[in-house]
Coordinates of C-alpha atoms in Angstrom, one line a residue:
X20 CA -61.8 83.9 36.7
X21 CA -60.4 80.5 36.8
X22 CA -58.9 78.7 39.8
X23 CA -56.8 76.2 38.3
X24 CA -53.5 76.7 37.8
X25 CA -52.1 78.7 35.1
X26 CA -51.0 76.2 33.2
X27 CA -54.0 73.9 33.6
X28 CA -56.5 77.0 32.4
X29 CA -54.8 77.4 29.4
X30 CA -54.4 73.7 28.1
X31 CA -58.4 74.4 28.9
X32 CA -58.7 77.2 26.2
X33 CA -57.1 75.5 23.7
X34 CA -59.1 72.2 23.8
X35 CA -62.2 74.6 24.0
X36 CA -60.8 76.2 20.7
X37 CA -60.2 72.9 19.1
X38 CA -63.9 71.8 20.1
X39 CA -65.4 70.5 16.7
X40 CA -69.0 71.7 17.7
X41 CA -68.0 75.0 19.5
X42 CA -64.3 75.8 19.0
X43 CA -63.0 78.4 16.9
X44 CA -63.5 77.4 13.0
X45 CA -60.1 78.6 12.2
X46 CA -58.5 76.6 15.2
X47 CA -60.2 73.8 14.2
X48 CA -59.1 73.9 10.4
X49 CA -55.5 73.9 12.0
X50 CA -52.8 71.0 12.1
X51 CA -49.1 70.5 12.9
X52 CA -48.0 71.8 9.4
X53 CA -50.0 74.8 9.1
X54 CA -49.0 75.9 13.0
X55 CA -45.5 75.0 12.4
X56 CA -44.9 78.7 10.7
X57 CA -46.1 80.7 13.6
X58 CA -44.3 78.2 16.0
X59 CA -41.1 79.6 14.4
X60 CA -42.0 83.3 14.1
X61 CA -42.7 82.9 18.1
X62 CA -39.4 81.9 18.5
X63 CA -37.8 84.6 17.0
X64 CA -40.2 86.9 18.7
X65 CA -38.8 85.7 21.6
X66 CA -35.4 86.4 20.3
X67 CA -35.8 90.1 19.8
X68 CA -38.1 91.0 22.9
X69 CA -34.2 89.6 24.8
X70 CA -32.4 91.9 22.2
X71 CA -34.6 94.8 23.1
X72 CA -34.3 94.4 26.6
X73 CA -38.1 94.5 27.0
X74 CA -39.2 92.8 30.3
X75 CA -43.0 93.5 29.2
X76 CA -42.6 92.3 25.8
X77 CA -40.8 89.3 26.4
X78 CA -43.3 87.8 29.4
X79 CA -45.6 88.6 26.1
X80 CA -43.7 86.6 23.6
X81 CA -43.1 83.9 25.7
X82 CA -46.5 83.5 26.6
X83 CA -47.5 83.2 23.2
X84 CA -44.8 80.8 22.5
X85 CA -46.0 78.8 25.4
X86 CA -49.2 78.5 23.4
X87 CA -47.7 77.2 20.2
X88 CA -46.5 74.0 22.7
X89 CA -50.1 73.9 24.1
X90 CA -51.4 73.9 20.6
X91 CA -48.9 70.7 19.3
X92 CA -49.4 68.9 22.6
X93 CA -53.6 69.5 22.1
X94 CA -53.0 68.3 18.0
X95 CA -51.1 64.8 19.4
X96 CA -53.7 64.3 22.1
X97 CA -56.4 64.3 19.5
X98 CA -54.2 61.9 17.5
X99 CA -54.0 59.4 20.8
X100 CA -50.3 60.1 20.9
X101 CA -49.5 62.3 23.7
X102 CA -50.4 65.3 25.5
X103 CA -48.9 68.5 27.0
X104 CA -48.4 66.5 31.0
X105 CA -46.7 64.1 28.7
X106 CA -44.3 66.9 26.8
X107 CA -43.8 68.3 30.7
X108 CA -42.8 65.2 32.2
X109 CA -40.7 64.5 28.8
X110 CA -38.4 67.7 29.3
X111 CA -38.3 66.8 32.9
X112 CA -37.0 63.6 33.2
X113 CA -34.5 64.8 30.4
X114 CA -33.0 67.3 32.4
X115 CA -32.6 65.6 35.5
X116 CA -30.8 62.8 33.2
X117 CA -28.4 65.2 31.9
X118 CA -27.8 67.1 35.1
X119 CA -26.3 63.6 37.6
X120 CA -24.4 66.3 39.4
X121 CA -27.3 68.3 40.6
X122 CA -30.1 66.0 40.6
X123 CA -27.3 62.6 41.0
X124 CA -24.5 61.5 42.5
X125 CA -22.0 62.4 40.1
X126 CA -19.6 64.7 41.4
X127 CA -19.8 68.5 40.7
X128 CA -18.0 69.4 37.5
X129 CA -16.9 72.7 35.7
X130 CA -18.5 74.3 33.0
X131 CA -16.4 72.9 30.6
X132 CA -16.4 69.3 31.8
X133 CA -19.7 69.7 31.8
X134 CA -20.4 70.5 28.4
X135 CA -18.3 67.5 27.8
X136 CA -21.0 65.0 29.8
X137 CA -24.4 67.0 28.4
X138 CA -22.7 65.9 24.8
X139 CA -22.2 62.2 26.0
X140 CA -25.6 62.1 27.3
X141 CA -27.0 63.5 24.3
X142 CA -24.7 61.4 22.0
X143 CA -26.3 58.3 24.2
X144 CA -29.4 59.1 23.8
X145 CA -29.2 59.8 19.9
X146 CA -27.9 56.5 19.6
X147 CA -31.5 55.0 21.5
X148 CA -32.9 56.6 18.9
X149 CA -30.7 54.7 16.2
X150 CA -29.2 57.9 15.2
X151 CA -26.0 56.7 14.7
X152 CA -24.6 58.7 12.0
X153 CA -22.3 61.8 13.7
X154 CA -24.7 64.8 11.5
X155 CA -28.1 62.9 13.0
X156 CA -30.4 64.9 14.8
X157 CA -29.2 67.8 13.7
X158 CA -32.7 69.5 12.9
X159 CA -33.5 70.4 9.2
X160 CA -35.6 72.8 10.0
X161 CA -33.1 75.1 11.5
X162 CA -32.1 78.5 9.9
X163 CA -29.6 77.8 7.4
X164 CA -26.8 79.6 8.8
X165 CA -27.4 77.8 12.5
X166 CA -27.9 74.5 11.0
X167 CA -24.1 75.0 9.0
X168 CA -22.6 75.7 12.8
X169 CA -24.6 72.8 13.9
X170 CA -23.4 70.4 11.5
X171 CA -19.8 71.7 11.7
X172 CA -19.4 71.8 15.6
X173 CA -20.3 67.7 15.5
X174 CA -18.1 67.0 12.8
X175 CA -15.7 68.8 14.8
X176 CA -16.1 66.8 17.7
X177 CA -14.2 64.0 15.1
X178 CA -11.7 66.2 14.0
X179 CA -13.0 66.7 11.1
X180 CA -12.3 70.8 11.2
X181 CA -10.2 73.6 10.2
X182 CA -7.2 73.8 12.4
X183 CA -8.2 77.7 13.0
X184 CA -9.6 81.0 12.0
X185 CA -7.2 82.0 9.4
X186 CA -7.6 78.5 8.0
X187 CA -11.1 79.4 7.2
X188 CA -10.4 82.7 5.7
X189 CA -7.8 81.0 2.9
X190 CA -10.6 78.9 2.3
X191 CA -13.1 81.3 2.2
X192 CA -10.8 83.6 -0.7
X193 CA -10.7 80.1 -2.4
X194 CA -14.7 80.4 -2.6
X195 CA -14.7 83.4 -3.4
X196 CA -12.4 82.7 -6.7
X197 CA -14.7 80.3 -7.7
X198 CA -17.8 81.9 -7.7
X199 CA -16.4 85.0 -9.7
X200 CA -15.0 82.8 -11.6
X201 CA -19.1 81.7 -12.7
X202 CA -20.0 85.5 -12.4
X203 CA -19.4 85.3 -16.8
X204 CA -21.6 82.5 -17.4
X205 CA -24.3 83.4 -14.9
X206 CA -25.8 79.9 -14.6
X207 CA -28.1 79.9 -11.7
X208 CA -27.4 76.6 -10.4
X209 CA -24.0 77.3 -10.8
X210 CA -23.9 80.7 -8.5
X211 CA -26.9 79.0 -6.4
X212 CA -24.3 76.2 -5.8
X213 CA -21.0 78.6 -5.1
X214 CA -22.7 81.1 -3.0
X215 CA -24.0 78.5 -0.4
X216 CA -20.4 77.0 -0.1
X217 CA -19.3 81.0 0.6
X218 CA -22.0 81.1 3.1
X219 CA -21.6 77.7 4.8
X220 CA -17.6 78.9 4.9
X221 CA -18.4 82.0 6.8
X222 CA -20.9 80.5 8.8
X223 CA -17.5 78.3 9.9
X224 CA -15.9 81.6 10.7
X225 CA -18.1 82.9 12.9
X226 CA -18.2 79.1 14.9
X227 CA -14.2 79.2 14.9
X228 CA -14.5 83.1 16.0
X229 CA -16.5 81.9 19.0
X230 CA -19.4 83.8 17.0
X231 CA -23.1 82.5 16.3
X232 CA -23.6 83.6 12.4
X233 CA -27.4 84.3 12.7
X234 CA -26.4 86.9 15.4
X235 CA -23.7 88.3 13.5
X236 CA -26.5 88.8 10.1
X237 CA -29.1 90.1 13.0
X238 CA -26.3 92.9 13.8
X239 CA -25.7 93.4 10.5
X240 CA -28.9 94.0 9.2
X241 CA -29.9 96.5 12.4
X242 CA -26.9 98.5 11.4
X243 CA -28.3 98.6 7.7
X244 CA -31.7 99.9 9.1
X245 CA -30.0 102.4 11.1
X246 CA -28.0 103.4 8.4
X247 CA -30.2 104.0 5.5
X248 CA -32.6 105.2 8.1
X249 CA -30.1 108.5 8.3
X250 CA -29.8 108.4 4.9
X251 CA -33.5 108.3 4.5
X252 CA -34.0 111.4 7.5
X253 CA -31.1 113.3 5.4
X254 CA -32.9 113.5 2.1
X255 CA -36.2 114.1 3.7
X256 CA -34.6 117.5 5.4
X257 CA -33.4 118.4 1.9
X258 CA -36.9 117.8 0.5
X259 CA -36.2 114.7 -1.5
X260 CA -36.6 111.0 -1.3
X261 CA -34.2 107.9 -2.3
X262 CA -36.2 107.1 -5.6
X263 CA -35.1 111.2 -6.7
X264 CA -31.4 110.9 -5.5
X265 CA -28.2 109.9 -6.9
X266 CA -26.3 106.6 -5.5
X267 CA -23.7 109.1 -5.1
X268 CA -25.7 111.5 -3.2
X269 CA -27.0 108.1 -0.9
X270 CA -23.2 107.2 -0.1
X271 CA -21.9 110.1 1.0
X272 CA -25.1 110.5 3.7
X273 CA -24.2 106.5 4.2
X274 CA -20.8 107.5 4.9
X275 CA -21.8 110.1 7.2
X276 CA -23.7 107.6 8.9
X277 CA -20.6 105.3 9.5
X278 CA -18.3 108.1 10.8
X279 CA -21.4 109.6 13.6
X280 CA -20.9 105.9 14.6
X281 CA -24.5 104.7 13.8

């Protein structure tokens, strides 16, 4: 068993996997692009080990997460450009920047005050990095619905916004109008085009609502699992399946569903 530190024994394992005379052939075939993928699924691991409460699962996920940073930061070192001490010390010195009135002398502030000097700090610090437009840095790679609140909150710090909730909603039945008003031609680009400017709208809703739209869909889709898993259950004591019942027969069980509260 190693003595090092933790940390230390793992940046270990993956340079040994990356070894081009002993390291793992499929580590070795890797680079940033092909690791990118299970960077993200990590991530959302991550994500539902904290939804389902699991302790043992998320000390799991986070590990494995904690890997995926190991592996980027091994990938750069082989390319001369940095390495995982660098990443740490990165992160470090960021949050001690943004944090003057724990690790400063700036006087202690509020939560909401604060908010307002991490987004000067960050604004700054975009604008070292000659990201001077007000969307910049606003990563592309986000999920689409997060990226929409993303890219609406900063316009929103200029005032570019909908005055409130309700304001959204007329503009959301405005969408709506125009898409079905596509729905006879059925050109793809055309509903393609209309459906993302319903999505980006409700994705606005949820940010006025206080909401985060990707948690919102998450719910969403758990209650459709839960749902047609009844309806599923409900058949099954009958003897039948979904292929051999009715839509009819499926919505009523649905119904059911609603009512028991599932």
């Amino acid at each position: 068993m190693s003595t090092k530190p933790p940390i230390s024994a793992l940046v270990d394992v993956m340079a040994a996997l990356r070894d081009p005379v002993s390291g793992c052939p499929w580590d070795r075939e890797q680079d940033f692009a092909s690791i990118a993928p299970y960077t993200i699924e990590e991530a959302y691991e991550v994500q539902s080990a904290i939804a389902a409460n699991d302790p043992a699962q998320l000390k799991d996920e986070l590990g494995d997460l904690l890997f995926q940073v190991v592996y980027h930061a091994r990938l750069a070192e082989e390319q001369g450009w940095f390495n995982f001490n660098d990443v740490a010390q990165g992160i470090t010195d960021k949050m001690v920047r943004r944090h003057p009135h724990v690790f400063g002398d700036a006087a202690a502030r509020d939560a909401g005050a604060q908010t307002a000097a991490w987004e000067a700090q960050k604004a700054q610090e975009r604008q070292a990095r000659a990201e001077t437009g007000v969307l910049d840095g606003v990563a592309g790679a986000l999920p689409a619905l997060r990226r929409a609140h993303k890219l609406t909150s900063r316009a929103a710090r200029v005032k570019f916004d909908w005055p409130d909730a309700n304001a959204v909603l007329d503009k959301l039945e405005e969408e709506t109008a125009e898409l079905r008003a596509e729905l006879p031609g059925a050109n793809a680009a055309r509903l393609q085009d209309e459906l993302g400017d319903m999505l980006f709208v409700l994705a606005n809703l949820a940010r006025k609502l206080g909401l985060d739209a990707e948690t919102c869909l998450d719910g969403a889709n758990a209650k459709f699992i839960r749902r047609f898993g009844h309806i599923e259950a409900s058949l099954a004591a009958a003897g039948k399946t979904p292929r051999d019942s009715s839509l009819e027969e499926m919505d009523q069980l649905w119904n059911a569903a609603k009512r028991s509260g599932l």
